[in-house]
Short mmCIF file of C-alpha atoms in Angstrom, two decimals:
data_model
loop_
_atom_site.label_atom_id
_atom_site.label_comp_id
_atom_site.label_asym_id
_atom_site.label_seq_id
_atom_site.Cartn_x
_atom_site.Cartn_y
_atom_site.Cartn_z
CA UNK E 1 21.31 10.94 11.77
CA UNK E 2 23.74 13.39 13.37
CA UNK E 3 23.17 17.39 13.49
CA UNK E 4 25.96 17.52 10.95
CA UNK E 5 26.47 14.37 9.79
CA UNK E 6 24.72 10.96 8.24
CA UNK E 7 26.23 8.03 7.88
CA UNK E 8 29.86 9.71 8.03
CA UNK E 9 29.14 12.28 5.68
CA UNK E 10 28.22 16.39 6.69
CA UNK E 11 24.19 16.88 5.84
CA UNK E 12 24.76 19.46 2.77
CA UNK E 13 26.64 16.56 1.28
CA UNK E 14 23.86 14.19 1.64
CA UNK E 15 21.01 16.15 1.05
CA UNK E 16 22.41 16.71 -2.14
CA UNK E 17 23.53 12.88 -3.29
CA UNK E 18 19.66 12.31 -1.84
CA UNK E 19 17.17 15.02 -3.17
CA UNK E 20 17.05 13.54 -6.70
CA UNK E 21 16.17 10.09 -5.48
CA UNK E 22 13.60 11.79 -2.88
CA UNK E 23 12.04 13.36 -5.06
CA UNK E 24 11.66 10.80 -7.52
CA UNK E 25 9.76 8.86 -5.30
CA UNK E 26 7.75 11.34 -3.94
CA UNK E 27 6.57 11.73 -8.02
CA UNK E 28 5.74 7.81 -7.67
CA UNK E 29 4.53 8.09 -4.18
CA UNK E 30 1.43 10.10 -4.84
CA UNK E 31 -0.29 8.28 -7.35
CA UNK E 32 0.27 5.06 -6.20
CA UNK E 33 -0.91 6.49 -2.59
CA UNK E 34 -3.77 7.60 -3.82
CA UNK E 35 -4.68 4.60 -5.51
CA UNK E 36 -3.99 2.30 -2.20
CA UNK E 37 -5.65 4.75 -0.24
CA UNK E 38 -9.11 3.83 -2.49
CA UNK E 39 -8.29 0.45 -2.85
CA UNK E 40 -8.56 0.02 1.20
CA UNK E 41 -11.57 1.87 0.77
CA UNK E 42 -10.45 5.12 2.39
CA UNK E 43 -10.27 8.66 1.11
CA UNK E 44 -7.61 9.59 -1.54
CA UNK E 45 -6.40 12.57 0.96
CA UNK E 46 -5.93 9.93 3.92
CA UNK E 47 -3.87 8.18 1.82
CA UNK E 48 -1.51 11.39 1.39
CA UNK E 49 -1.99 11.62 5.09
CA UNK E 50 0.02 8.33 5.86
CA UNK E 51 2.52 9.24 3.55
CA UNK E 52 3.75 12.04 5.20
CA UNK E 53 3.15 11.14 8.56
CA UNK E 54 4.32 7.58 8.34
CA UNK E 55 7.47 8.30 5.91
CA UNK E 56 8.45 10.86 8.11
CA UNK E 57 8.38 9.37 11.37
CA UNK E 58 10.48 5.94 9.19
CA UNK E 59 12.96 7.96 7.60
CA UNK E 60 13.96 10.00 10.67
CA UNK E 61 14.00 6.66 13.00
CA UNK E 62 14.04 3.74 11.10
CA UNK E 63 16.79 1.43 11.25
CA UNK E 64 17.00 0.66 7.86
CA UNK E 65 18.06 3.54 5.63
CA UNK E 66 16.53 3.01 2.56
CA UNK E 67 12.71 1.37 3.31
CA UNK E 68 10.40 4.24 1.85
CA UNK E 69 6.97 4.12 4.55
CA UNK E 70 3.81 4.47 3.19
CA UNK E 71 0.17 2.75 2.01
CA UNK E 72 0.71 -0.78 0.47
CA UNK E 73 -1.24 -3.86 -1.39
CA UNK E 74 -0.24 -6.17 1.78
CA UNK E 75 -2.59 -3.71 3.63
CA UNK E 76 -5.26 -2.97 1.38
CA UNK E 77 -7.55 -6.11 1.74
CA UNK E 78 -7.71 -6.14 5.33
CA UNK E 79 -8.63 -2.15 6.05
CA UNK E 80 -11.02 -2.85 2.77
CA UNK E 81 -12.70 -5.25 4.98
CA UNK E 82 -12.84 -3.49 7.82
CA UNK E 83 -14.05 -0.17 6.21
CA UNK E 84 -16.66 -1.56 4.65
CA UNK E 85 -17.96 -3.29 7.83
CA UNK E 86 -17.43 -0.26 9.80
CA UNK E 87 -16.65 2.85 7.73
CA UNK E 88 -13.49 4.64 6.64
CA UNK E 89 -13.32 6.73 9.99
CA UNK E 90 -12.09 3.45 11.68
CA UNK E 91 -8.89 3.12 9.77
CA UNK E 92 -7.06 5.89 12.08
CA UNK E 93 -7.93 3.87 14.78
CA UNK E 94 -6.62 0.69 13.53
CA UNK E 95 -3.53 2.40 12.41
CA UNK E 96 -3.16 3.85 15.89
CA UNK E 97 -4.04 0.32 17.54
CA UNK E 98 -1.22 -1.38 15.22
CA UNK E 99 1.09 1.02 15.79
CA UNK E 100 0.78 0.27 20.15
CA UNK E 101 0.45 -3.50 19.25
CA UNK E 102 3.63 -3.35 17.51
CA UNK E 103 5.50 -1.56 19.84
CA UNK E 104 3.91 -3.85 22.05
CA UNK E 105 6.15 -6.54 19.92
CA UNK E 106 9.04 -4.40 19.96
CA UNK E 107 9.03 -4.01 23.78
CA UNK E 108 8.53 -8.16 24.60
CA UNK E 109 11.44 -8.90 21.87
CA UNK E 110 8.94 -10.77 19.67
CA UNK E 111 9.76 -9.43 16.44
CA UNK E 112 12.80 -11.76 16.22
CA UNK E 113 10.01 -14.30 15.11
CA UNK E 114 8.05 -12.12 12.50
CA UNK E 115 10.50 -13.88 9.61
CA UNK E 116 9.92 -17.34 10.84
CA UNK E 117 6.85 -17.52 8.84
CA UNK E 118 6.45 -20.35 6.39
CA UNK E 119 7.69 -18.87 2.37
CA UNK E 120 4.39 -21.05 1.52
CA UNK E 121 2.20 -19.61 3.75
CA UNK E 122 3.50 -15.68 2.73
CA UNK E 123 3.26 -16.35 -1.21
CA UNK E 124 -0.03 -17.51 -0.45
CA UNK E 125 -1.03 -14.20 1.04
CA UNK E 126 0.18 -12.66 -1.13
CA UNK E 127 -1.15 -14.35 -4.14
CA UNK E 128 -4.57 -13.85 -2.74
CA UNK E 129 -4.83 -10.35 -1.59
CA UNK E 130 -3.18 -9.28 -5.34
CA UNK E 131 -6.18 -11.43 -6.45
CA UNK E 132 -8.19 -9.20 -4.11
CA UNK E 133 -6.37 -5.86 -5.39
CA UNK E 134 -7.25 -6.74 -8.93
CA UNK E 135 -10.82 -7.93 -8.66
CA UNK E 136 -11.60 -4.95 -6.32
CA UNK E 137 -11.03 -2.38 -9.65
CA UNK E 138 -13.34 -4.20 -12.17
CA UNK E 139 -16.51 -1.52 -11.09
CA UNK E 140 -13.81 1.13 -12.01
CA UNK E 141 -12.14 -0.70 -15.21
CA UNK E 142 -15.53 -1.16 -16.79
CA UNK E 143 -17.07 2.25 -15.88
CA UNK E 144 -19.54 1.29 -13.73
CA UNK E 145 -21.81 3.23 -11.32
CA UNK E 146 -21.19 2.62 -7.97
CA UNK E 147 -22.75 -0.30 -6.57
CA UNK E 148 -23.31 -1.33 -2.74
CA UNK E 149 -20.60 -2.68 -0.96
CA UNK E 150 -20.34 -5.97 1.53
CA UNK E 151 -17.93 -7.20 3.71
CA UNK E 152 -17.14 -10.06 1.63
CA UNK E 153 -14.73 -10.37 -1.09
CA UNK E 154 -16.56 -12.83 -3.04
CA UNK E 155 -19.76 -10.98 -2.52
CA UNK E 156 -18.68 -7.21 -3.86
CA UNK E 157 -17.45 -9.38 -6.75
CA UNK E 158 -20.55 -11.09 -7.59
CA UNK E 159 -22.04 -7.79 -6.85
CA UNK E 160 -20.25 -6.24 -9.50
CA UNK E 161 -20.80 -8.72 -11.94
CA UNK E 162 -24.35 -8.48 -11.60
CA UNK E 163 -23.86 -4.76 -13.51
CA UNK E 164 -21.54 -6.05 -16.30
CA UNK E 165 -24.16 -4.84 -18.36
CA UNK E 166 -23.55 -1.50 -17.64
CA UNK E 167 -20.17 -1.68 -19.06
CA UNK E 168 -18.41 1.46 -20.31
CA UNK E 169 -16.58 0.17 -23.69
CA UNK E 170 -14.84 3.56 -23.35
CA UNK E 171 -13.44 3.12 -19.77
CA UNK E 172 -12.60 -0.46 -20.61
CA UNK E 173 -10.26 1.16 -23.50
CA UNK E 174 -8.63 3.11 -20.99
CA UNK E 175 -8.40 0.77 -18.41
CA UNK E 176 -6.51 -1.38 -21.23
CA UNK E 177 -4.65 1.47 -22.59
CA UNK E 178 -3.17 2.74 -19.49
CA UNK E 179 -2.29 -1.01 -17.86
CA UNK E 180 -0.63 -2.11 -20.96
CA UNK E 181 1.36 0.87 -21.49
CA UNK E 182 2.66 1.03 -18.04
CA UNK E 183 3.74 -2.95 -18.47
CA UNK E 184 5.47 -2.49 -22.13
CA UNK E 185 6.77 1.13 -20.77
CA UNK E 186 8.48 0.02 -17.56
CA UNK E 187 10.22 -3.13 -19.36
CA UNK E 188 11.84 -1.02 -22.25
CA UNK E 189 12.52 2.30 -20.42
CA UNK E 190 12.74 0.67 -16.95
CA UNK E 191 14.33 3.95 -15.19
CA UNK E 192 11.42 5.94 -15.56
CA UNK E 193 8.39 6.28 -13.23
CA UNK E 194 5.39 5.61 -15.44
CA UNK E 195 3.05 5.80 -12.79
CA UNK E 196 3.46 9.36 -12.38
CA UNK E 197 3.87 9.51 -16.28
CA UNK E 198 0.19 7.43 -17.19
CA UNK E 199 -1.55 10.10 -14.26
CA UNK E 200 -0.43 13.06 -16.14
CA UNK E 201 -1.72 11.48 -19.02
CA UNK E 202 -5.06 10.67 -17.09
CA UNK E 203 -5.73 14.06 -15.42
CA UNK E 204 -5.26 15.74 -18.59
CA UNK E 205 -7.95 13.75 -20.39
CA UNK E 206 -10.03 14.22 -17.08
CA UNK E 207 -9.69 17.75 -17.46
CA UNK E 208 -10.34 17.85 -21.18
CA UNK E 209 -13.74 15.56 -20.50
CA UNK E 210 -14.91 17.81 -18.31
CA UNK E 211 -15.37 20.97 -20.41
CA UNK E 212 -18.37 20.97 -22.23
CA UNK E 213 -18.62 20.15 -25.98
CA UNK E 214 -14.60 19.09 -25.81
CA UNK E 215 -15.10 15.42 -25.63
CA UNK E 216 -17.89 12.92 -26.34
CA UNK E 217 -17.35 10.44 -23.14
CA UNK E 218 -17.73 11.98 -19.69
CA UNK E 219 -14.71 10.09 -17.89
CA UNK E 220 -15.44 8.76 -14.48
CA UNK E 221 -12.68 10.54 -12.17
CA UNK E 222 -11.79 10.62 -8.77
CA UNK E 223 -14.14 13.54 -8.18
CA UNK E 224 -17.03 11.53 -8.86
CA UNK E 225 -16.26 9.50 -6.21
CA UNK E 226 -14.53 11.24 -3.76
CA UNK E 227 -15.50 15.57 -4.37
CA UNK E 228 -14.13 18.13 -3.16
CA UNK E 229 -10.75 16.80 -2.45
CA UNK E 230 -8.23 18.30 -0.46
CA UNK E 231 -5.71 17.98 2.27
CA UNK E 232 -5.02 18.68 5.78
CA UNK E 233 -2.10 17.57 7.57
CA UNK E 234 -3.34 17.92 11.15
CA UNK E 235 -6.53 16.34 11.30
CA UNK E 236 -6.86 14.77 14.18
CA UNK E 237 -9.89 12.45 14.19
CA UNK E 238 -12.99 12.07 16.32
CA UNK E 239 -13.89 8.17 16.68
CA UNK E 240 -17.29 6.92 16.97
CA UNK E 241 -18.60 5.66 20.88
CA UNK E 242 -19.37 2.29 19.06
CA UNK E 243 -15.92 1.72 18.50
CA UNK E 244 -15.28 1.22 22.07
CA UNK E 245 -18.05 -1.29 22.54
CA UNK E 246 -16.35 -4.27 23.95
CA UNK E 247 -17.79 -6.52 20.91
CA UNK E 248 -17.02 -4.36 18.44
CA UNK E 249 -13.48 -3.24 20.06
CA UNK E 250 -12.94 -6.65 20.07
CA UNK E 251 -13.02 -7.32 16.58
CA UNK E 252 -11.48 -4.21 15.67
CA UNK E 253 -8.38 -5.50 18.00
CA UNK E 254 -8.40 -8.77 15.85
CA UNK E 255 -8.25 -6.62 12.59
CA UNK E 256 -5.12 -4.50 14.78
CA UNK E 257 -3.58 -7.48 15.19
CA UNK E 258 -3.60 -8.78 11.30
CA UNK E 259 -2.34 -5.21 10.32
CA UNK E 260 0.36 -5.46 13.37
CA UNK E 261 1.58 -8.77 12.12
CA UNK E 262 1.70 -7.42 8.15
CA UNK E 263 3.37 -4.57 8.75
CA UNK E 264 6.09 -5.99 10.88
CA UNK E 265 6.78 -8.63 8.38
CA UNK E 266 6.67 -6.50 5.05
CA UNK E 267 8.89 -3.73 6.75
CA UNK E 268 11.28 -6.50 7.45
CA UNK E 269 11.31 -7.92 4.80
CA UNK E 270 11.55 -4.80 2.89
CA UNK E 271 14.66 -3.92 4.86
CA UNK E 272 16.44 -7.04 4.39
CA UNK E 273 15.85 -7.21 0.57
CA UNK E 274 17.42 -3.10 0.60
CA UNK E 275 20.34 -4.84 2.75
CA UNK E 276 21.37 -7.30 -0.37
CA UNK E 277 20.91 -4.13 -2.79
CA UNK E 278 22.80 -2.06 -1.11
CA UNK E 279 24.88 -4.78 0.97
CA UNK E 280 24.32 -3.16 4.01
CA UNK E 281 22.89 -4.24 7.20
CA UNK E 282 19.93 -2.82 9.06
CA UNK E 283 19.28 -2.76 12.83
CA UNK E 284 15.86 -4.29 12.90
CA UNK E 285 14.81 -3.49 16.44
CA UNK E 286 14.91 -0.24 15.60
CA UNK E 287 13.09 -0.67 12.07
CA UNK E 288 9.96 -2.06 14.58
CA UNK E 289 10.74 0.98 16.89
CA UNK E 290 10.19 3.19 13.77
CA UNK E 291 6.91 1.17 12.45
CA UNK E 292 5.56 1.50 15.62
CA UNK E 293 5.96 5.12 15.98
CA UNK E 294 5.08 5.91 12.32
CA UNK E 295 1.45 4.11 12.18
CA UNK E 296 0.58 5.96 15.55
CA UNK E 297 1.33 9.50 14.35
CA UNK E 298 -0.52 8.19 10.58
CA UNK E 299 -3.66 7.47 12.55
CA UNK E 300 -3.45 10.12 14.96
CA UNK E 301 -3.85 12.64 12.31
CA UNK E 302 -6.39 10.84 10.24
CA UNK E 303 -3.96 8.69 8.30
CA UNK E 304 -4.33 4.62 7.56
CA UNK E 305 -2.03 1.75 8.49
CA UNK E 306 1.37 1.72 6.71
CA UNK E 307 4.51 -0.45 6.15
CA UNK E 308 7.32 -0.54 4.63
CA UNK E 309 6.79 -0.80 0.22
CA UNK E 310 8.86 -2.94 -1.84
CA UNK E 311 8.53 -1.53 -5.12
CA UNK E 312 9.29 2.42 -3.91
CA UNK E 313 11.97 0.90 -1.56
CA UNK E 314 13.68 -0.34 -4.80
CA UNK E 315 13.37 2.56 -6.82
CA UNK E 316 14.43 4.51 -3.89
CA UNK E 317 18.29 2.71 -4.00
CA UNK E 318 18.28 2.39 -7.44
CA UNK E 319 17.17 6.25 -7.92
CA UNK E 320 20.60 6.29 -6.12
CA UNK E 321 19.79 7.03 -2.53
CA UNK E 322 22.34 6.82 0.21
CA UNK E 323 20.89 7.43 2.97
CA UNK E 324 17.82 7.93 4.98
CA UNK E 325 17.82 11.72 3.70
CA UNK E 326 16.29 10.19 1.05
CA UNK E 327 13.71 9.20 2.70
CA UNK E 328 12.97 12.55 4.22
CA UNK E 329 13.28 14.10 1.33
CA UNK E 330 10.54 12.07 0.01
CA UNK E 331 8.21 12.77 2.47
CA UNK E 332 8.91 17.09 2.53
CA UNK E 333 8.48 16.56 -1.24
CA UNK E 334 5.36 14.72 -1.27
CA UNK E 335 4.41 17.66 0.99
CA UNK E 336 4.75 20.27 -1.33
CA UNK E 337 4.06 17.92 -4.34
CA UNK E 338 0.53 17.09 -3.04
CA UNK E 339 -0.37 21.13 -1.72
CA UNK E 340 0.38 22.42 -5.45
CA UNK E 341 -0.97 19.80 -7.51
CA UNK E 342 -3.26 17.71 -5.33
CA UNK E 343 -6.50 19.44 -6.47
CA UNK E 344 -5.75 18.09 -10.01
CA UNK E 345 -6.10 14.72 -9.02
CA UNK E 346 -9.58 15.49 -9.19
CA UNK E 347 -9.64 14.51 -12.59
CA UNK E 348 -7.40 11.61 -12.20
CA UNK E 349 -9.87 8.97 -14.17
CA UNK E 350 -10.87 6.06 -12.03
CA UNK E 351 -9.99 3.25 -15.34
CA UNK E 352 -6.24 4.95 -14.27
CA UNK E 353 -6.60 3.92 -10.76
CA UNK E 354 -7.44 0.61 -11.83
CA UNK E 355 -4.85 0.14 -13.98
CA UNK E 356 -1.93 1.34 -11.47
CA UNK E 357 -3.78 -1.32 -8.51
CA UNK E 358 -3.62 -3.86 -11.19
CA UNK E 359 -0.08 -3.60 -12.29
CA UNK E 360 0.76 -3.06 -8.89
CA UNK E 361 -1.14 -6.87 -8.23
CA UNK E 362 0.62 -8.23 -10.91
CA UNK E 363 4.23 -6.56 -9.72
CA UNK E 364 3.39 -8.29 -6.15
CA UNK E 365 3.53 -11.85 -7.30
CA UNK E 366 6.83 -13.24 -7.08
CA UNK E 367 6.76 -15.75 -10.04
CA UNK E 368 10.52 -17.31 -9.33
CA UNK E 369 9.39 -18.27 -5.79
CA UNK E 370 6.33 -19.46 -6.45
CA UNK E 371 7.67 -22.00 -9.21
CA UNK E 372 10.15 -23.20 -6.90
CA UNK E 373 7.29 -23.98 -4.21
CA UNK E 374 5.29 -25.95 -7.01
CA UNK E 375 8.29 -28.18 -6.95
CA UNK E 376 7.64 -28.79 -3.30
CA UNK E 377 3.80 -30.52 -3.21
CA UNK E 378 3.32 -30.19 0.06
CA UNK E 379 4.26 -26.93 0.41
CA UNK E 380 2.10 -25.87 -2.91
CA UNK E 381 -0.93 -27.10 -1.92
CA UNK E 382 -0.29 -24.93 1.33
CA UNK E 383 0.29 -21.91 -0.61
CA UNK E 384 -3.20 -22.95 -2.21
CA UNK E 385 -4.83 -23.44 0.51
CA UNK E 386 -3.57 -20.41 1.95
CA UNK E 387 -4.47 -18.32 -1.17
CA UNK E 388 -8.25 -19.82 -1.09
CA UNK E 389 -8.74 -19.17 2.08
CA UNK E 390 -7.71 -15.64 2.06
CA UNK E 391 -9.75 -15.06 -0.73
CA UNK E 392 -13.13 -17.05 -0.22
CA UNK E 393 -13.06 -16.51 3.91
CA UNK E 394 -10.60 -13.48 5.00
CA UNK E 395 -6.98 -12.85 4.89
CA UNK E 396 -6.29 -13.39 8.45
CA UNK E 397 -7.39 -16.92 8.69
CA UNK E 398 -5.48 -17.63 5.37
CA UNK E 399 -2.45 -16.80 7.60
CA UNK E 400 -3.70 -18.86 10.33
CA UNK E 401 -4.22 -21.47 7.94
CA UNK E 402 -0.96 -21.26 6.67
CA UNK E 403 0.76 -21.69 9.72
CA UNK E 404 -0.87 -24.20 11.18
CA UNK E 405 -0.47 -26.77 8.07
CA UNK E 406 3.51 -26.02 7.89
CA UNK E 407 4.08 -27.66 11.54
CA UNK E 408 6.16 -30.32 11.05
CA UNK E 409 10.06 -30.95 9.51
CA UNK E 410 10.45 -29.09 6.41
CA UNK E 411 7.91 -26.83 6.51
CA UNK E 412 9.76 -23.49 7.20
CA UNK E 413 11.50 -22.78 3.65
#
């Protein structure tokens, strides 16, 4: 990115082949932020937060010029974890902490390794935390009241299961409504964002449910949860002392270091699939330069960890971007986007949320690679193993896990 120029061509040029598919994923980008944001258990506005910060920071020095930068279901079960156990004002931190760890990476020339990682051992990741994305939204698919949270997976599960008789039929018609029609939408008209479409939809009959005497069923919305909702872009945050106790710090650098090792590999591999799209090539020292930067300046003002996301990546190229203006233009837009209309996401209902985290579970297992593991045993009952113990213990060790079993010929797909 010249003064005058991007990739050969003068800036006017590109910001106008670019600010169709910017925006058009700045349109996508806020919902789905939002959504991420509360499935990692932060606040909605943090999630806008990373967006901006992050996307920025990527688009302007990223070495790939199509990888949009933002909140993403990799992430979301391991800050859950951690902001349960410690609260949602430690997520800057980790973001900041990943952000030095992976320039950390950059600096020592280790990224070169981040794709070595068994195919087994990644599918089985991912399998489990979609498993964890879509579990995590049954209190809001069934309408329940909020119910105390736990470090554990399995135990917020059981938790929530033990209030199944509280069940909203009314919120599980939405929750059905609005997943369906986002599944059968996006396979016939394929070219349209219908996550952007289905929150229209969902603030409008938040709005209407809130007027007295308009509608029967109070809908449960995001300002039931999160009120008074707004955004700041320059909120720096103030961390607790505890933080810095070396027990706690410790553990806190372990969660860094899961996050570190997530984000290099998704923005990678995020890249390299926008390579074959496009067939281009990205520099991918300078992708990790970028990463690094981008989840330092999210966490410095109040953001959460971010990497590179598939999905927006993809609609990003086939929205017909051509360059990282696109990029940039998503993040200005998602500026302007989210100070106009952000205090209608208010009534954004929370069976919505659940049903854009559960398509976007569903969207992040790769059925074509995991059938042609299951034709490899040994490698399947990896991926199994890697999936239950991400699930039943914590994502990290699933990784661990993973690796560890793979050593030996054959085991790197």
């Amino acid at each position: 990115l010249s003064m005058f120029e991007v990739k050969g061509e003068p800036i006017l040029t590109a910001i106008q082949r670019n600010f169709g598919s910017g925006v058009t994923v700045a349109l996508v980008n806020i919902p789905l932020s939002i959504s991420l944001a509360v499935a990692s258990d932060a606040s909605p506005a943090m999630g806008i937060v990373t967006v901006i910060w992050a996307g920025t920071i990527s688009a302007f020095l990223g070495g790939s010029h199509y990888n949009i930068v933002g909140p993403t279901g990799a992430l979301s079960g391991l800050l859950s974890i951690a902001s349960v156990q410690y609260g949602q004002d430690v997520l800057p931190l980790l973001a900041i902490m990943s952000g030095i760890l992976s320039m950390v990476v950059f600096a020592t020339n280790m990224d070169k390794l981040a794709l070595f990682v068994p195919a087994n051992t990644m599918q089985g990741f991912t399998v489990a935390v979609a498993i964890i994305i879509a579990c995590n939204q049954i209190n809001f698919a069934l309408g329940l009241s909020p119910v105390p949270r736990h470090p554990s997976f399995v135990d917020n599960v059981i938790e929530n299961l033990n209030h199944i008789g509280a069940t909203e039929w009314q919120a599980v018609v939405m929750f059905i409504s609005f997943l369906s029609g986002q599944i059968v939408l996006s396979k016939v008209f394929p070219r349209i964002p219908w996550a952007i479409v289905m929150a229209c939809i969902g603030i409008f009959l938040g709005y209407l449910s809130g007027i007295d005497g308009m509608m029967s069923y109070k809908i449960r919305t995001l300002d039931s949860r999160y009120p008074g909702l707004s955004l700041s872009l320059f909120n720096i945050p103030t961390f607790k002392p505890q933080f810095f106790m070396p027990q706690t710090f410790y553990s806190l650098f372990l969660n860094a270091l899961s996050i570190t090792f997530v984000a290099i590999l998704e923005t990678l591999i995020s890249a390299k699939i926008a390579d074959r799209m496009t067939k281009t090539k990205f520099n991918q020292r300078q992708e990790v330069f970028a990463i690094s930067l981008a989840n330092v300046f999210a966490g410095f003002f109040g953001g959460i960890p971010a990497t590179a996301a598939l999905a927006r990546t993809a609609l990003n190229i086939k929205s017909g971007a051509t360059s990282r203006v696109s990029g940039i233009i998503c993040s200005l837009s998602v500026v302007a986007l989210s100070l106009i209309f952000l205090p209608y996401f208010k009534f954004l209902p929370l069976p919505n949320i659940a049903a854009i985290l559960v398509n976007v579970a569903i969207r992040m297992i790769e059925v074509d690679e995991i059938v042609h593991i299951y034709h490899n045993t040994r490698h399947f009952m990896i991926m199994l193993a890697v999936t239950a113990t991400c699930v039943f213990v914590e994502p990290t060790s699933g990784i661990i896990v993973g690796i560890l079993l793979s050593l030996g010929k054959g085991a790197f797909l």
